[in-house]
Amino acid sequence: ITGDFELSGAATGAAIGLFMPWCQAKRGNIIVDFFTTKCSDQANEAMDRMGALFVCVCFALLAWRTYLGGLSAYTSHSGTMILGFPEWIVFAVMTPGFALTSLIALVQTFVGFDDTLGEPA
């Protein structure tokens, strides 16, 4: 199929943007706890909250830059090379997911983590 890799790339980018909030809410990101296994629960909680703050800042920057990239792609009518698929669509799908991920991480920074999120009581 002509241009299939372009559509695969667009779908992958959109999927990453859309699934990141769920991943952050479920604490599904990779955590390397090799050095912290012997730390107290309070120390691990503090480090997890600090990590959530870093994620919040990083995804806020990603959302901002993705928004600006999408705006630039829209105004320049940028499209993929073979199919001419508008690139701004992928940016538009990714931006809200990145912003929501940042918001979830911000809440986790100040409220803490609820490991039972989404599971029945």
Tab-separated table of C-alpha atoms in Angstrom:
chain	number	residue	atom	x	y	z
A	1	ILE	CA	0.000	0.000	0.000
A	2	THR	CA	1.456	3.306	-1.026
A	3	GLY	CA	2.271	5.520	1.940
A	4	ASP	CA	1.418	2.920	4.562
A	5	PHE	CA	4.412	3.878	6.697
A	6	GLU	CA	3.171	7.468	6.768
A	7	LEU	CA	-0.190	6.391	8.124
A	8	SER	CA	1.504	4.022	10.593
A	9	GLY	CA	3.684	6.865	11.860
A	10	ALA	CA	0.724	9.206	12.218
A	11	ALA	CA	-1.318	6.574	14.050
A	12	THR	CA	1.585	5.754	16.350
A	13	GLY	CA	2.116	9.400	17.250
A	14	ALA	CA	-1.581	9.852	17.941
A	15	ALA	CA	-1.720	6.666	20.031
A	16	ILE	CA	1.220	7.787	22.167
A	17	GLY	CA	-0.411	11.132	22.841
A	18	LEU	CA	-3.757	9.572	23.656
A	19	PHE	CA	-2.485	6.804	25.946
A	20	MET	CA	-0.001	8.866	27.990
A	21	PRO	CA	-2.657	10.246	30.407
A	22	TRP	CA	-3.883	6.733	31.189
A	23	CYS	CA	-0.318	5.533	31.631
A	24	GLN	CA	0.464	8.368	34.061
A	25	ALA	CA	-2.774	7.874	35.995
A	26	LYS	CA	-2.087	4.158	36.410
A	27	ARG	CA	1.614	4.800	37.218
A	28	GLY	CA	2.545	2.697	34.221
A	29	ASN	CA	5.807	4.482	33.470
A	30	ILE	CA	9.074	2.666	34.040
A	31	ILE	CA	10.483	3.223	37.509
A	32	VAL	CA	14.023	2.114	38.267
A	33	ASP	CA	14.009	1.391	41.986
A	34	PHE	CA	17.387	-0.318	42.245
A	35	PHE	CA	18.798	2.437	44.461
A	36	THR	CA	15.626	3.145	46.432
A	37	THR	CA	14.548	-0.325	47.560
A	38	LYS	CA	16.096	0.186	51.003
A	39	CYS	CA	14.666	3.688	51.472
A	40	SER	CA	11.747	4.328	53.772
A	41	ASP	CA	8.188	4.580	52.466
A	42	GLN	CA	8.190	8.318	53.167
A	43	ALA	CA	11.391	8.811	51.165
A	44	ASN	CA	10.029	6.788	48.243
A	45	GLU	CA	6.778	8.774	48.362
A	46	ALA	CA	8.725	12.054	48.314
A	47	MET	CA	10.859	10.892	45.377
A	48	ASP	CA	7.757	9.686	43.511
A	49	ARG	CA	6.107	13.068	44.008
A	50	MET	CA	9.238	14.857	42.823
A	51	GLY	CA	9.292	12.592	39.768
A	52	ALA	CA	5.643	13.419	39.119
A	53	LEU	CA	6.533	17.117	39.260
A	54	PHE	CA	9.269	16.573	36.659
A	55	VAL	CA	6.788	14.686	34.465
A	56	CYS	CA	4.320	17.553	34.889
A	57	VAL	CA	6.857	20.123	33.720
A	58	CYS	CA	8.105	17.962	30.838
A	59	PHE	CA	4.618	17.238	29.515
A	60	ALA	CA	3.545	20.859	29.906
A	61	LEU	CA	6.505	21.796	27.702
A	62	LEU	CA	5.642	18.995	25.269
A	63	ALA	CA	2.021	20.150	25.076
A	64	TRP	CA	3.087	23.738	24.452
A	65	ARG	CA	5.627	22.849	21.764
A	66	THR	CA	3.300	20.300	20.141
A	67	TYR	CA	0.589	22.951	19.982
A	68	LEU	CA	2.979	25.402	18.334
A	69	GLY	CA	4.216	22.703	15.943
A	70	GLY	CA	0.649	21.863	14.973
A	71	LEU	CA	-0.168	25.511	14.438
A	72	SER	CA	2.902	25.871	12.228
A	73	ALA	CA	2.005	22.722	10.248
A	74	TYR	CA	-1.553	24.012	9.796
A	75	THR	CA	-0.560	27.468	8.590
A	76	SER	CA	2.085	26.100	6.214
A	77	HIS	CA	-0.242	23.336	4.915
A	78	SER	CA	2.453	20.780	5.707
A	79	GLY	CA	1.695	17.222	4.707
A	80	THR	CA	3.392	13.878	4.409
A	81	MET	CA	5.592	13.326	1.395
A	82	ILE	CA	3.719	10.573	-0.449
A	83	LEU	CA	0.074	10.839	0.611
A	84	GLY	CA	0.001	14.510	1.502
A	85	PHE	CA	-1.731	13.633	4.793
A	86	PRO	CA	-2.024	16.858	6.840
A	87	GLU	CA	0.510	16.726	9.671
A	88	TRP	CA	-1.399	19.140	11.875
A	89	ILE	CA	-4.012	16.467	12.579
A	90	VAL	CA	-1.499	14.345	14.487
A	91	PHE	CA	-0.335	17.368	16.456
A	92	ALA	CA	-3.947	18.246	17.267
A	93	VAL	CA	-4.564	14.741	18.598
A	94	MET	CA	-1.370	14.656	20.680
A	95	THR	CA	-1.637	18.075	22.345
A	96	PRO	CA	-4.662	17.448	24.614
A	97	GLY	CA	-3.200	14.121	25.755
A	98	PHE	CA	0.084	15.762	26.701
A	99	ALA	CA	-1.731	18.559	28.540
A	100	LEU	CA	-3.889	16.050	30.422
A	101	THR	CA	-0.805	14.004	31.341
A	102	SER	CA	0.750	17.160	32.773
A	103	LEU	CA	-2.393	17.876	34.789
A	104	ILE	CA	-2.543	14.319	36.155
A	105	ALA	CA	1.123	14.512	37.178
A	106	LEU	CA	0.478	17.865	38.876
A	107	VAL	CA	-2.344	16.348	40.906
A	108	GLN	CA	-0.129	13.389	41.794
A	109	THR	CA	2.584	15.795	42.946
A	110	PHE	CA	0.371	17.491	45.515
A	111	VAL	CA	-2.276	14.883	46.357
A	112	GLY	CA	-0.253	11.705	46.031
A	113	PHE	CA	-0.909	8.464	44.254
A	114	ASP	CA	-4.008	6.302	44.300
A	115	ASP	CA	-2.948	2.827	43.209
A	116	THR	CA	-6.557	1.655	43.033
A	117	LEU	CA	-7.512	4.128	40.286
A	118	GLY	CA	-10.112	2.619	38.039
A	119	GLU	CA	-10.422	-0.647	39.934
A	120	PRO	CA	-13.712	-1.668	41.552
A	121	ALA	CA	-13.887	-1.526	45.341
